[in-house]
Amino acid sequence: MHWYLAYEPAALPHLFRILWPFWYLRDRQAEARPWVEELLPAAVSLDPQARAELEWAATVTANEVGDDAAALAARRRLEPLLAEIQDPFLRGICHLGIAWTSPISGDFEGALRELSASLGELRGQEEPFFTALAAFTAGAAETALGRPDGALTHLRMMRELADRFGYTWLTASARLQLGILAIVQGRPGQARELLDEALDLSLATRIIRNVTLCLAAFAQLASAEGDPERAALLAGAAEGLRRRAGFSTWPMLRRGEAELAAQTCQALGDDRFGQAFAAGARLSQQEAVAIIRDQPSDHTQPS
């Protein structure tokens, strides 16, 4: 990267786009972001496609680490470039990046419009990674908006991609979101089965992002089952692991997590909720998983 920055910076935007799935699957976007930021001052000297790739990379890496202001600023620079992009694949992922940032301002309907445009471009590409991410995001948005039928349509698309390509991380993500949908629809038994599968697969692939999503989903399940203290503990565990890994809650999921925190805080009171959440945030991944498996040790319980 340092060689390219010094001698061939024009090649980097495309390299960022190619490497991004690796950064995503290995939880390394915080490491990659400084390279993207270092190149941004040279954006005006790039051709339209390279500039779009660079602004896309700036949008999604800032979004991943929770820098809302930088993500929105990069998005504003990216949007005017869409009309100049000739590559349908690049247009598709640019729409996806814009969709990921829309919920920062609470615009879930705008996110769905961008996701529709993204899927429209990606469907003909025979490319499972970004198509699956777009379907996952659409399912999450539909769930957040209380539209289970629409969510199920997108999640079935994701599950079909997982079955066809045999990607473990994709299977885990599909099971995870289907489990969340089952919670929302009042089917806790089915939700637990799906979330157990998602957690096992996420642990096997060692993708911390997926593990934290599973912890947050199990927190939601605990709340639905009438155990707010366990819900607060697991929500804290998800947040603690995210913070230590250097990434943040996706804007698409913040509303649901905020609603869960408000519900558990109301049920427990401010002090008990704060103690349970803080205790969860101190847990290791192994300790948090032990709580889900009903094998807590003395030091994993809030005082």
PDB file of N, CA and C in Angstrom, residues 8-14 16 39-55 81 84:
ATOM      1  N   GLU A   8       2.226   4.881  -7.485  1.00  0.00           N
ATOM      2  CA  GLU A   8       1.149   4.617  -8.439  1.00  0.00           C
ATOM      3  C   GLU A   8      -0.216   4.759  -7.761  1.00  0.00           C
ATOM      4  N   PRO A   9      -0.526   5.937  -7.227  1.00  0.00           N
ATOM      5  CA  PRO A   9      -1.766   6.105  -6.462  1.00  0.00           C
ATOM      6  C   PRO A   9      -3.027   5.892  -7.294  1.00  0.00           C
ATOM      7  N   ALA A  10      -2.971   6.112  -8.606  1.00  0.00           N
ATOM      8  CA  ALA A  10      -4.173   5.971  -9.427  1.00  0.00           C
ATOM      9  C   ALA A  10      -4.694   4.548  -9.463  1.00  0.00           C
ATOM     10  N   ALA A  11      -3.835   3.569  -9.152  1.00  0.00           N
ATOM     11  CA  ALA A  11      -4.271   2.165  -9.152  1.00  0.00           C
ATOM     12  C   ALA A  11      -4.975   1.777  -7.856  1.00  0.00           C
ATOM     13  N   LEU A  12      -4.848   2.602  -6.826  1.00  0.00           N
ATOM     14  CA  LEU A  12      -5.341   2.204  -5.507  1.00  0.00           C
ATOM     15  C   LEU A  12      -6.862   2.128  -5.374  1.00  0.00           C
ATOM     16  N   PRO A  13      -7.654   3.048  -5.939  1.00  0.00           N
ATOM     17  CA  PRO A  13      -9.096   2.925  -5.739  1.00  0.00           C
ATOM     18  C   PRO A  13      -9.651   1.575  -6.156  1.00  0.00           C
ATOM     19  N   HIS A  14      -9.188   1.060  -7.306  1.00  0.00           N
ATOM     20  CA  HIS A  14      -9.666  -0.259  -7.730  1.00  0.00           C
ATOM     21  C   HIS A  14      -9.161  -1.339  -6.781  1.00  0.00           C
ATOM     22  N   PHE A  16      -8.598  -0.959  -3.594  1.00  0.00           N
ATOM     23  CA  PHE A  16      -9.439  -0.874  -2.402  1.00  0.00           C
ATOM     24  C   PHE A  16     -10.736  -1.656  -2.601  1.00  0.00           C
ATOM     25  N   LEU A  39      -5.377   8.807   0.509  1.00  0.00           N
ATOM     26  CA  LEU A  39      -5.520   9.024  -0.926  1.00  0.00           C
ATOM     27  C   LEU A  39      -6.583  10.073  -1.263  1.00  0.00           C
ATOM     28  N   LEU A  40      -7.503  10.354  -0.338  1.00  0.00           N
ATOM     29  CA  LEU A  40      -8.632  11.243  -0.649  1.00  0.00           C
ATOM     30  C   LEU A  40      -8.230  12.605  -1.215  1.00  0.00           C
ATOM     31  N   PRO A  41      -7.165  13.247  -0.734  1.00  0.00           N
ATOM     32  CA  PRO A  41      -6.814  14.553  -1.326  1.00  0.00           C
ATOM     33  C   PRO A  41      -6.503  14.486  -2.817  1.00  0.00           C
ATOM     34  N   ALA A  42      -6.166  13.299  -3.319  1.00  0.00           N
ATOM     35  CA  ALA A  42      -5.851  13.157  -4.747  1.00  0.00           C
ATOM     36  C   ALA A  42      -7.080  12.815  -5.579  1.00  0.00           C
ATOM     37  N   ALA A  43      -8.255  12.781  -4.975  1.00  0.00           N
ATOM     38  CA  ALA A  43      -9.460  12.330  -5.679  1.00  0.00           C
ATOM     39  C   ALA A  43      -9.745  13.156  -6.931  1.00  0.00           C
ATOM     40  N   VAL A  44      -9.528  14.467  -6.880  1.00  0.00           N
ATOM     41  CA  VAL A  44      -9.879  15.335  -8.013  1.00  0.00           C
ATOM     42  C   VAL A  44      -9.034  15.045  -9.239  1.00  0.00           C
ATOM     43  N   SER A  45      -7.890  14.392  -9.060  1.00  0.00           N
ATOM     44  CA  SER A  45      -7.014  14.090 -10.201  1.00  0.00           C
ATOM     45  C   SER A  45      -7.346  12.755 -10.859  1.00  0.00           C
ATOM     46  N   LEU A  46      -8.309  12.020 -10.311  1.00  0.00           N
ATOM     47  CA  LEU A  46      -8.639  10.687 -10.815  1.00  0.00           C
ATOM     48  C   LEU A  46      -9.740  10.759 -11.861  1.00  0.00           C
ATOM     49  N   ASP A  47      -9.809   9.734 -12.722  1.00  0.00           N
ATOM     50  CA  ASP A  47     -10.918   9.670 -13.667  1.00  0.00           C
ATOM     51  C   ASP A  47     -12.197   9.318 -12.906  1.00  0.00           C
ATOM     52  N   PRO A  48     -13.386   9.512 -13.518  1.00  0.00           N
ATOM     53  CA  PRO A  48     -14.650   9.346 -12.785  1.00  0.00           C
ATOM     54  C   PRO A  48     -14.819   7.980 -12.128  1.00  0.00           C
ATOM     55  N   GLN A  49     -14.430   6.910 -12.815  1.00  0.00           N
ATOM     56  CA  GLN A  49     -14.620   5.587 -12.226  1.00  0.00           C
ATOM     57  C   GLN A  49     -13.714   5.391 -11.017  1.00  0.00           C
ATOM     58  N   ALA A  50     -12.444   5.757 -11.143  1.00  0.00           N
ATOM     59  CA  ALA A  50     -11.518   5.617 -10.014  1.00  0.00           C
ATOM     60  C   ALA A  50     -11.953   6.494  -8.847  1.00  0.00           C
ATOM     61  N   ARG A  51     -12.438   7.686  -9.151  1.00  0.00           N
ATOM     62  CA  ARG A  51     -12.899   8.576  -8.082  1.00  0.00           C
ATOM     63  C   ARG A  51     -14.116   7.972  -7.377  1.00  0.00           C
ATOM     64  N   ALA A  52     -15.028   7.375  -8.149  1.00  0.00           N
ATOM     65  CA  ALA A  52     -16.188   6.730  -7.540  1.00  0.00           C
ATOM     66  C   ALA A  52     -15.755   5.567  -6.649  1.00  0.00           C
ATOM     67  N   GLU A  53     -14.794   4.787  -7.101  1.00  0.00           N
ATOM     68  CA  GLU A  53     -14.304   3.673  -6.278  1.00  0.00           C
ATOM     69  C   GLU A  53     -13.684   4.189  -4.986  1.00  0.00           C
ATOM     70  N   LEU A  54     -12.954   5.289  -5.083  1.00  0.00           N
ATOM     71  CA  LEU A  54     -12.326   5.858  -3.888  1.00  0.00           C
ATOM     72  C   LEU A  54     -13.371   6.407  -2.926  1.00  0.00           C
ATOM     73  N   GLU A  55     -14.341   7.163  -3.433  1.00  0.00           N
ATOM     74  CA  GLU A  55     -15.354   7.727  -2.548  1.00  0.00           C
ATOM     75  C   GLU A  55     -16.245   6.623  -1.968  1.00  0.00           C
ATOM     76  N   LEU A  81     -21.391  11.249  -8.721  1.00  0.00           N
ATOM     77  CA  LEU A  81     -20.583  10.453  -9.644  1.00  0.00           C
ATOM     78  C   LEU A  81     -21.348   9.277 -10.231  1.00  0.00           C
ATOM     79  N   GLU A  84     -21.963   9.046 -13.949  1.00  0.00           N
ATOM     80  CA  GLU A  84     -20.797   8.887 -14.815  1.00  0.00           C
ATOM     81  C   GLU A  84     -20.230   7.468 -14.802  1.00  0.00           C
TER      82      GLU A  84
END
